[in-house]
Amino acid sequence: MPVAAKPLDSPALKRLARTWGASLVGVADVERLRGIETEPADLLSGFTRAVSLAVRLSDPVLDAIVDRPTPLYAQHYQKVNALLDELALRASLAIQAAGSRALPLPASQLLDAERLTSYLSHKAVAVAAGLGWQGKSLLVVTPQYGPRVRLVTVLTDHGLTPDAPLKNRCGSCAACAEACPAGAIRGASTDSHYASREEALFFERCRTKVLDEFAKLPHITGGICGVCVSACPFGKAAGRKKKR
Ligand code: B12
Ligand code: SF4
Ligand code: SF4
């Protein structure tokens, strides 16, 4: 007798994504993203869930970043983006095979070079999907790996069970603000998410440092910095053991 295929529920999709190389997977109810800026404006229309997938970065690569990006980080960044795009594609194919719609979004494609925006904020989706909280650095900080993760999103109408958001655990920490070579992190806290980038950052200082200064360093491509990623105690191996 033929064995019936198992339904693709949230645990099954998460298990599959982990076997493909995802470090963390969460599901957001799209209702939690209402009001968010997207390109095009109706990007979320017809979708009920957003799957957030994270790939953990290499600790030795991040530990070597002190006040500027390194050539190794530039290479690592490209490879992790490629894995994220593959994960989003595989998850979409699995969801489509289960009979639902799935839209994989690119890990890191800039659409508006003036405003520095993409299709939607992967960070907003990751926060809504319970992967982490939005830290003072404006980055998503996960309990397991701190901000040492990169993110990607798949939009779907598949009936996946959504996850609950996490509480912000930055507390009185200011390690990212102290480390930032541009003095760009204001140190403001948020319970859920910042209403604007300016609320968390002196955004122009960060933009200038990353895109005008670091982008000219030898072997540095892709608009990277990594200092606020490296400095967070939730991401450092020693701090991770204590804080989990
Ligand atoms: C353009 C871009 C940049 C630009 C602009 C950065 C910025 N802060 O917007 C530059 C080149 C400066 C940059 C720098 C960096 N980036 Co960048 N960047 C992107 C990219 C491609 C698009 C971001 C975008 O569209 N921003 C638009 C703004 C408006 O969105 P937002 O700040 O995320 O969220 C806003 C709103 O959505 C709203 N919001 C948030 N949540 C919610 C929820 C609701 C309900 C509502 C209504 C609103 C709301 O509030 C926010 C402020 O307006 C994303 C990938 C992606 N598609 O998400 C990566 C991304 C954000 N970058 C990332 C990283 C790691 C970096 C750097 C550390 C560089 C590096 N790789 O070393 C720095 C960090 C700078 C910083 N402290 O924020 C990661 C973050 C991973 C993480 N753990 O959080 C991302 C997600 C890439 C990825 N695929 O993982 N980046
Ligand atoms: S990416 Fe670099 S310049 Fe921008 S906030 Fe982080 S540490 Fe500062
Ligand atoms: S370094 Fe500290 S303040 Fe900054 S994001 Fe990490 S925990 Fe939050």
XYZ file of C-alpha atoms and ligand atoms in Angstrom:
351
model
C 0.000 0.000 0.000
C 1.449 3.449 -0.842
C 2.479 5.481 2.195
C 0.642 8.859 2.352
C 2.996 11.871 2.152
C 3.362 13.702 5.491
C 1.746 17.182 5.460
C 4.189 20.099 5.366
C 3.402 21.650 8.757
C 5.672 24.130 10.614
C 7.796 21.464 12.412
C 8.284 19.544 9.135
C 9.345 22.681 7.213
C 11.700 23.708 10.031
C 13.258 20.231 10.124
C 13.779 20.261 6.361
C 15.291 23.770 6.390
C 17.750 22.739 9.107
C 18.886 19.743 7.059
C 19.519 22.166 4.150
C 21.742 24.371 6.339
C 19.456 26.864 8.111
C 20.573 27.645 11.680
C 17.234 29.133 12.809
C 13.750 29.081 11.286
C 10.604 30.906 12.439
C 7.150 31.658 11.084
C 5.536 35.117 11.300
C 1.843 35.882 11.024
C 1.751 38.518 8.261
C -0.757 40.467 10.403
C 2.212 41.391 12.615
C 3.836 43.108 9.614
C 0.913 45.356 8.695
C 2.101 48.924 8.115
C 5.593 47.930 7.102
C 7.181 49.521 4.026
C 7.462 47.104 1.067
C 8.362 47.288 -2.625
C 5.948 47.056 -4.342
C 3.471 48.455 -1.804
C 1.166 45.401 -2.150
C 3.986 42.827 -1.805
C 2.279 41.125 1.164
C -1.128 40.957 -0.490
C -2.491 37.375 -0.643
C 0.153 36.069 1.781
C -0.695 35.044 5.349
C 2.688 33.860 6.645
C 6.339 34.904 6.314
C 9.008 32.296 6.952
C 12.227 33.731 8.356
C 15.409 31.704 7.834
C 18.761 32.550 9.431
C 22.273 31.318 8.713
C 24.809 31.674 11.475
C 28.102 33.430 10.690
C 31.530 31.971 11.446
C 32.807 33.000 14.900
C 36.514 33.202 13.909
C 35.602 35.456 10.958
C 33.525 37.764 13.199
C 35.977 37.689 16.135
C 38.684 39.108 13.822
C 36.600 42.256 13.144
C 37.611 45.034 15.548
C 37.142 48.442 13.898
C 36.639 47.657 10.207
C 35.565 44.819 7.888
C 38.115 42.197 6.835
C 38.598 40.603 3.382
C 37.606 37.237 4.920
C 34.310 38.713 6.129
C 33.663 40.133 2.626
C 34.022 36.643 1.144
C 32.013 34.987 3.948
C 29.193 37.540 3.461
C 28.857 36.576 -0.227
C 28.829 32.829 0.509
C 26.254 33.135 3.306
C 24.013 35.240 1.050
C 24.234 32.520 -1.610
C 23.245 29.840 0.945
C 20.333 31.996 2.163
C 19.049 32.443 -1.386
C 19.273 28.673 -1.895
C 17.420 28.011 1.386
C 14.635 30.405 0.378
C 14.361 28.698 -3.005
C 14.274 25.184 -1.503
C 11.678 26.181 1.103
C 9.558 27.754 -1.656
C 9.761 24.623 -3.795
C 8.714 22.446 -0.838
C 5.760 24.753 -0.066
C 4.709 24.812 -3.716
C 4.921 21.014 -3.878
C 2.502 20.989 -0.915
C 0.039 22.995 -3.038
C 0.510 26.547 -1.690
C 2.013 29.798 -3.010
C 5.542 30.780 -2.000
C 7.622 33.847 -2.859
C 11.336 33.671 -2.026
C 12.850 37.129 -1.521
C 16.571 37.790 -2.088
C 18.883 37.909 0.937
C 20.592 41.118 -0.099
C 19.337 42.899 -3.204
C 19.310 46.680 -3.068
C 16.337 48.108 -5.009
C 16.609 51.802 -4.203
C 20.221 52.936 -4.006
C 19.224 56.448 -2.858
C 16.993 55.395 0.052
C 18.927 52.153 0.643
C 15.891 49.854 0.687
C 14.935 46.407 -0.606
C 11.616 44.488 -1.078
C 10.966 44.313 2.654
C 12.909 44.271 5.885
C 14.121 40.741 6.709
C 14.743 42.057 10.231
C 11.087 43.001 10.701
C 10.067 39.495 9.569
C 12.643 37.804 11.841
C 11.405 39.798 14.851
C 7.770 38.955 14.050
C 8.759 35.284 13.624
C 10.374 35.136 17.076
C 13.968 34.622 15.896
C 15.256 37.518 17.976
C 14.688 41.110 19.051
C 15.731 44.396 17.422
C 18.833 45.458 19.334
C 20.241 48.959 19.901
C 22.390 48.386 16.789
C 19.133 48.088 14.758
C 20.178 44.487 14.047
C 18.218 41.364 14.953
C 19.835 39.803 18.014
C 19.091 36.093 18.506
C 19.450 34.404 21.919
C 21.532 31.628 20.324
C 23.990 33.556 18.131
C 23.414 37.239 18.883
C 23.399 39.334 15.683
C 25.875 36.898 14.068
C 23.215 35.676 11.657
C 22.117 36.714 8.187
C 18.472 36.505 7.206
C 16.115 35.714 4.344
C 12.318 35.586 3.935
C 9.758 33.436 2.094
C 6.188 34.774 1.833
C 3.448 32.154 1.653
C -0.260 31.387 2.058
C 0.536 27.912 3.435
C -1.200 27.160 6.770
C 1.929 27.236 8.961
C 1.642 27.799 12.724
C 3.130 31.204 13.602
C 5.756 31.687 16.327
C 5.604 34.312 19.099
C 7.996 37.302 19.248
C 10.726 37.421 21.938
C 11.334 40.077 24.588
C 14.172 42.577 24.104
C 17.180 41.539 26.225
C 19.628 44.395 25.479
C 19.099 45.866 28.964
C 21.784 48.381 29.943
C 24.336 46.958 27.469
C 25.923 49.495 25.100
C 28.727 47.383 23.622
C 27.669 48.022 20.004
C 27.435 51.802 20.546
C 30.867 51.867 22.208
C 32.460 49.841 19.394
C 30.876 51.630 16.408
C 33.703 53.452 14.545
C 31.226 56.074 13.282
C 29.561 56.850 16.620
C 26.329 56.026 14.793
C 24.396 54.064 17.454
C 22.293 56.328 19.674
C 21.710 53.718 22.414
C 17.898 53.993 22.336
C 15.877 50.921 23.367
C 12.714 49.498 21.849
C 10.226 46.927 23.136
C 9.219 45.779 19.640
C 10.828 47.650 16.721
C 12.102 51.146 15.924
C 9.651 53.390 14.073
C 12.451 54.717 11.880
C 16.145 53.969 11.325
C 16.921 57.439 12.714
C 15.367 56.470 16.052
C 18.155 53.922 16.593
C 21.004 55.344 14.502
C 22.569 58.554 13.285
C 21.931 56.826 9.993
C 24.028 59.133 7.782
C 27.122 58.445 9.931
C 26.707 54.679 9.424
C 25.970 55.054 5.710
C 29.044 57.241 5.125
C 31.343 54.928 7.076
C 30.125 51.774 5.311
C 29.500 52.942 1.752
C 31.979 55.836 1.329
C 34.886 54.743 3.527
C 34.950 50.967 4.088
C 33.829 50.215 0.501
C 37.183 51.705 -0.680
C 39.303 49.337 1.433
C 41.137 46.589 -0.521
C 39.063 43.403 -1.105
C 35.958 44.848 0.588
C 32.771 44.503 -1.465
C 29.041 44.596 -0.732
C 28.601 47.522 1.709
C 29.839 45.755 4.826
C 31.224 46.728 8.231
C 30.521 44.055 10.837
C 31.778 45.957 13.913
C 28.355 46.135 15.648
C 27.790 42.472 14.695
C 31.098 41.406 16.214
C 30.830 43.480 19.418
C 27.508 42.139 20.754
C 27.982 39.949 23.861
C 25.092 37.704 22.788
C 27.142 36.728 19.758
C 30.489 36.193 21.447
C 30.990 32.504 22.255
C 31.736 33.118 25.950
C 28.765 35.465 26.471
C 26.523 33.098 24.553
C 27.142 30.281 27.034
C 26.343 32.540 29.999
C 23.289 34.331 28.580
C 21.390 31.461 26.972
C 20.097 48.407 2.415
C 20.735 47.609 3.501
C 21.770 48.211 4.213
C 22.112 49.693 4.075
C 21.086 50.456 4.921
C 20.918 49.822 6.326
C 19.596 50.014 7.039
N 19.695 50.048 8.352
O 18.525 50.097 6.446
C 23.582 49.745 4.622
C 24.537 49.540 3.466
C 23.993 51.021 5.363
C 23.561 48.503 5.506
C 24.399 48.326 6.571
C 24.379 47.194 7.324
N 23.724 46.024 7.090
Co 22.340 45.843 5.814
N 20.890 45.551 4.680
C 20.303 46.303 3.805
C 19.147 45.518 3.155
C 19.632 44.960 1.805
C 17.852 46.303 2.972
C 17.415 47.028 4.252
C 16.211 47.854 4.052
O 15.453 47.735 3.103
N 16.025 48.761 5.002
C 14.883 49.617 4.971
C 14.567 50.030 6.377
C 13.478 51.074 6.253
O 14.109 48.842 7.061
P 14.576 48.410 8.542
O 15.524 49.370 9.085
O 14.951 46.987 8.504
O 13.176 48.466 9.340
C 12.469 49.671 9.369
C 11.005 49.484 9.131
O 10.792 48.253 8.539
C 10.380 49.628 10.500
N 9.973 48.371 11.077
C 10.745 47.374 11.550
N 9.979 46.399 12.020
C 8.684 46.787 11.845
C 7.488 46.153 12.135
C 6.280 46.830 11.840
C 4.991 46.150 12.138
C 6.306 48.128 11.258
C 5.057 48.853 10.970
C 7.531 48.721 10.954
C 8.679 48.053 11.264
O 11.303 50.200 11.334
C 12.604 50.260 10.725
C 13.092 51.685 10.652
O 12.383 52.394 9.662
C 18.912 44.388 4.215
C 18.294 43.112 3.652
C 16.773 43.179 3.739
N 16.092 43.019 2.651
O 16.232 43.355 4.822
C 20.316 44.235 4.825
C 20.446 43.835 6.281
C 19.506 44.676 7.123
N 21.813 44.227 6.588
C 22.403 43.469 7.442
C 23.665 43.761 8.034
C 24.298 42.672 8.875
C 24.270 45.023 7.849
C 25.567 45.564 8.456
C 26.025 45.032 9.796
C 26.709 45.478 7.427
C 27.428 44.183 7.395
N 26.892 43.199 6.674
O 28.432 44.022 8.020
C 25.228 47.073 8.553
C 24.424 47.404 9.828
C 23.935 48.810 9.873
C 22.940 48.992 10.988
N 23.420 49.122 12.234
O 21.719 48.985 10.728
C 21.556 42.238 7.772
C 21.028 42.271 9.211
C 21.131 40.931 9.929
C 20.711 41.036 11.367
N 21.223 40.142 12.182
O 19.945 41.881 11.750
C 20.424 42.314 6.654
C 19.037 41.866 7.097
C 20.919 41.451 5.471
C 20.620 39.963 5.627
N 20.157 39.336 4.559
O 20.802 39.380 6.685
N 22.587 47.619 5.119
S 27.544 48.960 10.534
Fe 29.478 49.847 11.354
S 29.209 52.069 11.151
Fe 27.158 51.158 10.947
S 26.279 51.116 13.024
Fe 27.320 49.139 12.769
S 29.403 49.486 13.584
Fe 28.500 51.516 13.217
S 25.710 44.974 21.839
Fe 24.346 45.096 23.641
S 23.011 46.874 23.183
Fe 23.975 46.292 21.238
S 22.496 44.894 20.300
Fe 23.940 43.597 21.489
S 22.955 43.329 23.491
Fe 21.908 45.055 22.470
